[in-house]
Amino acid sequence: MVILFIVLGIVVVLALWIIGVYNNLVTLKKRVENAWSQIDVQLKRRHDLIPNLVNSVKGYMKFEQETLEKVMQARARAVSAQGVGDKIKAEQELGGVLGRLLAIVENYPDLKANTNVSQLMEELTSTENKISYARQFYNDSATKFNTKIEIFPNNIVVGFFGGKFEAFPLFEVTEGERETPKVDLSF
């Protein structure tokens, strides 16, 4: 009879532990999904600003049509990307070509003086900063979740639930974003 209570106690403690690990993983997963939705809001704003900026600078940048086309193509791929991994890859590409466009715009004094272009550039820069902060929060949340599902003994519980808990990809900085902009202060 005592052995039965001991075994029953062990089973109850084990069940409560599994429930606790499961609930913790669900909470972390929801936090990562929320972090991604915050990025998604800013990416949508970026997608909305890009056509306006491209249309505003088109007339001034006759010699840079290839860059403008690359920006619009990258935007189209980013808008149509499905799933977190594909969206991250498409957004990294868009960030790279958008950075090149912004650097090119700096070479056109007439464009910098245009209030519409200036306002769009300011909004886009603000959105890029918000994406950066949201990306940092997402990466922190995803890393915490990914670590939690891989450590022992949580990985055993994860195995019981099949594909319900899969690692999230990180939204990392691309090589194009790492390049330091060249600033020319000569007059």
Coordinates of C-alpha atoms in Angstrom, one line a residue:
M1 CA 0.0 0.0 0.0
V2 CA 2.8 2.4 0.9
I3 CA 4.6 1.6 -2.4
L4 CA 1.3 2.4 -4.3
F5 CA 1.3 5.9 -2.7
I6 CA 4.9 6.4 -3.5
V7 CA 4.4 5.4 -7.1
L8 CA 1.2 7.5 -7.3
G9 CA 3.1 10.5 -5.8
I10 CA 5.9 10.1 -8.3
V11 CA 3.4 9.9 -11.2
V12 CA 1.6 13.1 -9.9
V13 CA 4.9 15.0 -9.5
L14 CA 6.0 13.9 -13.0
A15 CA 2.6 14.9 -14.5
L16 CA 2.7 18.3 -12.8
W17 CA 6.3 18.8 -14.0
I18 CA 5.3 17.9 -17.6
I19 CA 2.4 20.3 -17.4
G20 CA 4.6 23.1 -16.1
V21 CA 7.2 22.6 -18.9
Y22 CA 4.5 22.4 -21.5
N23 CA 2.8 25.6 -20.3
N24 CA 6.1 27.4 -20.1
L25 CA 6.9 26.4 -23.7
V26 CA 3.5 27.6 -24.9
T27 CA 4.0 30.9 -23.1
L28 CA 7.5 31.4 -24.7
K29 CA 6.2 30.4 -28.1
K30 CA 3.3 32.9 -27.9
R31 CA 5.9 35.6 -26.9
V32 CA 8.0 34.8 -30.0
E33 CA 4.9 34.9 -32.2
N34 CA 3.9 38.3 -30.7
A35 CA 7.4 39.6 -31.3
W36 CA 7.2 38.5 -34.9
S37 CA 3.8 40.3 -35.3
Q38 CA 5.5 43.5 -34.0
I39 CA 8.1 43.1 -36.8
D40 CA 5.4 42.4 -39.3
V41 CA 3.6 45.7 -38.5
Q42 CA 6.7 47.6 -39.1
L43 CA 7.5 45.7 -42.3
K44 CA 4.0 46.5 -43.6
R45 CA 4.7 50.1 -42.9
R46 CA 8.0 49.9 -44.8
H47 CA 6.3 48.2 -47.7
D48 CA 3.8 51.0 -47.9
L49 CA 6.4 53.7 -47.8
I50 CA 8.7 52.3 -50.5
P51 CA 6.5 52.9 -53.5
N52 CA 5.9 56.5 -52.4
L53 CA 9.6 57.1 -52.0
V54 CA 10.5 55.4 -55.4
N55 CA 7.8 57.4 -57.2
S56 CA 9.1 60.6 -55.6
V57 CA 12.7 60.1 -56.6
K58 CA 12.0 58.6 -60.1
G59 CA 12.2 61.8 -62.0
Y60 CA 15.4 62.9 -60.3
M61 CA 17.2 59.6 -60.6
K62 CA 17.0 58.9 -64.3
F63 CA 20.5 57.2 -64.2
E64 CA 19.6 55.0 -61.3
Q65 CA 16.6 53.2 -62.8
E66 CA 18.2 49.8 -62.2
T67 CA 18.4 50.5 -58.4
L68 CA 14.8 51.6 -58.3
E69 CA 13.7 48.4 -60.1
K70 CA 15.7 46.3 -57.7
V71 CA 14.0 48.0 -54.8
M72 CA 10.6 47.4 -56.2
Q73 CA 11.4 43.7 -57.1
A74 CA 12.8 43.1 -53.6
R75 CA 9.7 44.7 -52.1
A76 CA 7.4 42.5 -54.2
R77 CA 9.3 39.4 -53.0
A78 CA 9.1 40.6 -49.4
V79 CA 5.3 41.3 -49.6
S80 CA 4.6 37.8 -51.1
A81 CA 6.9 35.8 -48.8
Q82 CA 5.2 33.2 -46.7
G83 CA 6.4 31.9 -43.4
V84 CA 8.8 33.5 -41.0
G85 CA 12.0 32.0 -42.6
D86 CA 11.1 33.2 -46.1
K87 CA 10.0 36.6 -44.9
I88 CA 13.3 37.1 -43.0
K89 CA 15.3 36.2 -46.1
A90 CA 13.2 38.5 -48.3
E91 CA 13.3 41.3 -45.8
Q92 CA 17.1 41.0 -45.5
E93 CA 17.4 41.4 -49.3
L94 CA 15.0 44.3 -49.3
G95 CA 17.0 46.0 -46.5
G96 CA 20.2 45.7 -48.5
V97 CA 18.8 47.3 -51.7
L98 CA 16.9 49.9 -49.7
G99 CA 20.1 50.9 -48.0
R100 CA 21.8 51.3 -51.4
L101 CA 18.8 53.5 -52.5
L102 CA 19.1 55.7 -49.5
A103 CA 22.9 56.1 -50.0
I104 CA 22.3 57.0 -53.6
V105 CA 19.6 59.6 -52.7
E106 CA 22.3 61.3 -50.5
N107 CA 24.2 62.1 -53.8
Y108 CA 21.3 64.2 -55.2
P109 CA 21.2 67.6 -53.5
D110 CA 17.9 68.5 -55.3
L111 CA 16.3 65.4 -53.8
K112 CA 17.5 66.1 -50.3
A113 CA 15.9 69.6 -50.6
N114 CA 12.6 68.2 -51.8
T115 CA 10.3 68.3 -48.7
N116 CA 8.2 65.3 -49.8
V117 CA 11.3 63.1 -50.4
S118 CA 12.8 64.4 -47.1
Q119 CA 9.7 63.5 -45.2
L120 CA 9.5 60.1 -46.8
M121 CA 13.2 59.5 -46.0
E122 CA 12.6 60.5 -42.4
E123 CA 9.6 58.2 -42.1
L124 CA 11.5 55.3 -43.7
T125 CA 14.5 55.9 -41.4
S126 CA 12.1 55.9 -38.3
T127 CA 10.5 52.7 -39.6
E128 CA 13.9 51.1 -40.1
N129 CA 14.8 52.0 -36.5
K130 CA 11.5 50.5 -35.2
I131 CA 12.2 47.3 -37.3
S132 CA 15.7 47.1 -35.7
Y133 CA 14.2 47.3 -32.2
A134 CA 11.5 44.8 -33.0
R135 CA 14.1 42.5 -34.5
Q136 CA 16.1 42.7 -31.4
F137 CA 13.1 41.8 -29.2
Y138 CA 12.1 39.0 -31.6
N139 CA 15.7 37.5 -31.6
D140 CA 15.8 37.7 -27.8
S141 CA 12.5 35.9 -27.5
A142 CA 13.3 33.3 -30.2
T143 CA 16.7 32.6 -28.6
K144 CA 15.1 32.0 -25.2
F145 CA 12.5 29.7 -26.7
N146 CA 15.0 27.8 -28.9
T147 CA 17.3 27.3 -25.9
K148 CA 14.4 26.1 -23.8
I149 CA 13.3 23.5 -26.3
E150 CA 16.8 22.1 -26.7
I151 CA 17.9 21.8 -23.1
F152 CA 17.6 18.6 -21.1
P153 CA 15.0 17.5 -19.8
N154 CA 12.7 19.9 -21.7
N155 CA 13.8 18.3 -25.0
I156 CA 12.2 15.1 -23.8
V157 CA 8.8 16.8 -23.2
V158 CA 9.2 18.5 -26.6
G159 CA 9.6 15.1 -28.2
F160 CA 6.3 13.9 -26.7
F161 CA 4.4 16.7 -28.5
G162 CA 5.9 16.1 -32.0
G163 CA 6.2 19.2 -34.2
K164 CA 4.3 21.5 -31.9
F165 CA 7.5 23.1 -30.6
E166 CA 10.0 23.9 -33.4
A167 CA 12.9 26.3 -33.3
F168 CA 12.3 29.8 -34.7
P169 CA 14.8 31.3 -37.2
L170 CA 16.6 34.4 -36.1
F171 CA 16.3 37.7 -38.0
E172 CA 20.0 38.4 -38.4
V173 CA 21.8 41.3 -40.0
T174 CA 23.0 40.7 -43.5
E175 CA 26.4 41.6 -44.9
G176 CA 24.9 44.5 -46.8
E177 CA 23.5 45.9 -43.6
R178 CA 26.9 45.5 -41.8
E179 CA 28.7 47.8 -44.3
T180 CA 29.6 51.1 -42.8
P181 CA 28.3 54.0 -44.9
K182 CA 30.9 56.3 -46.4
V183 CA 30.6 59.9 -45.2
D184 CA 32.3 62.6 -47.2
L185 CA 32.7 65.8 -45.2
S186 CA 34.8 67.6 -47.7
F187 CA 33.5 70.9 -49.0

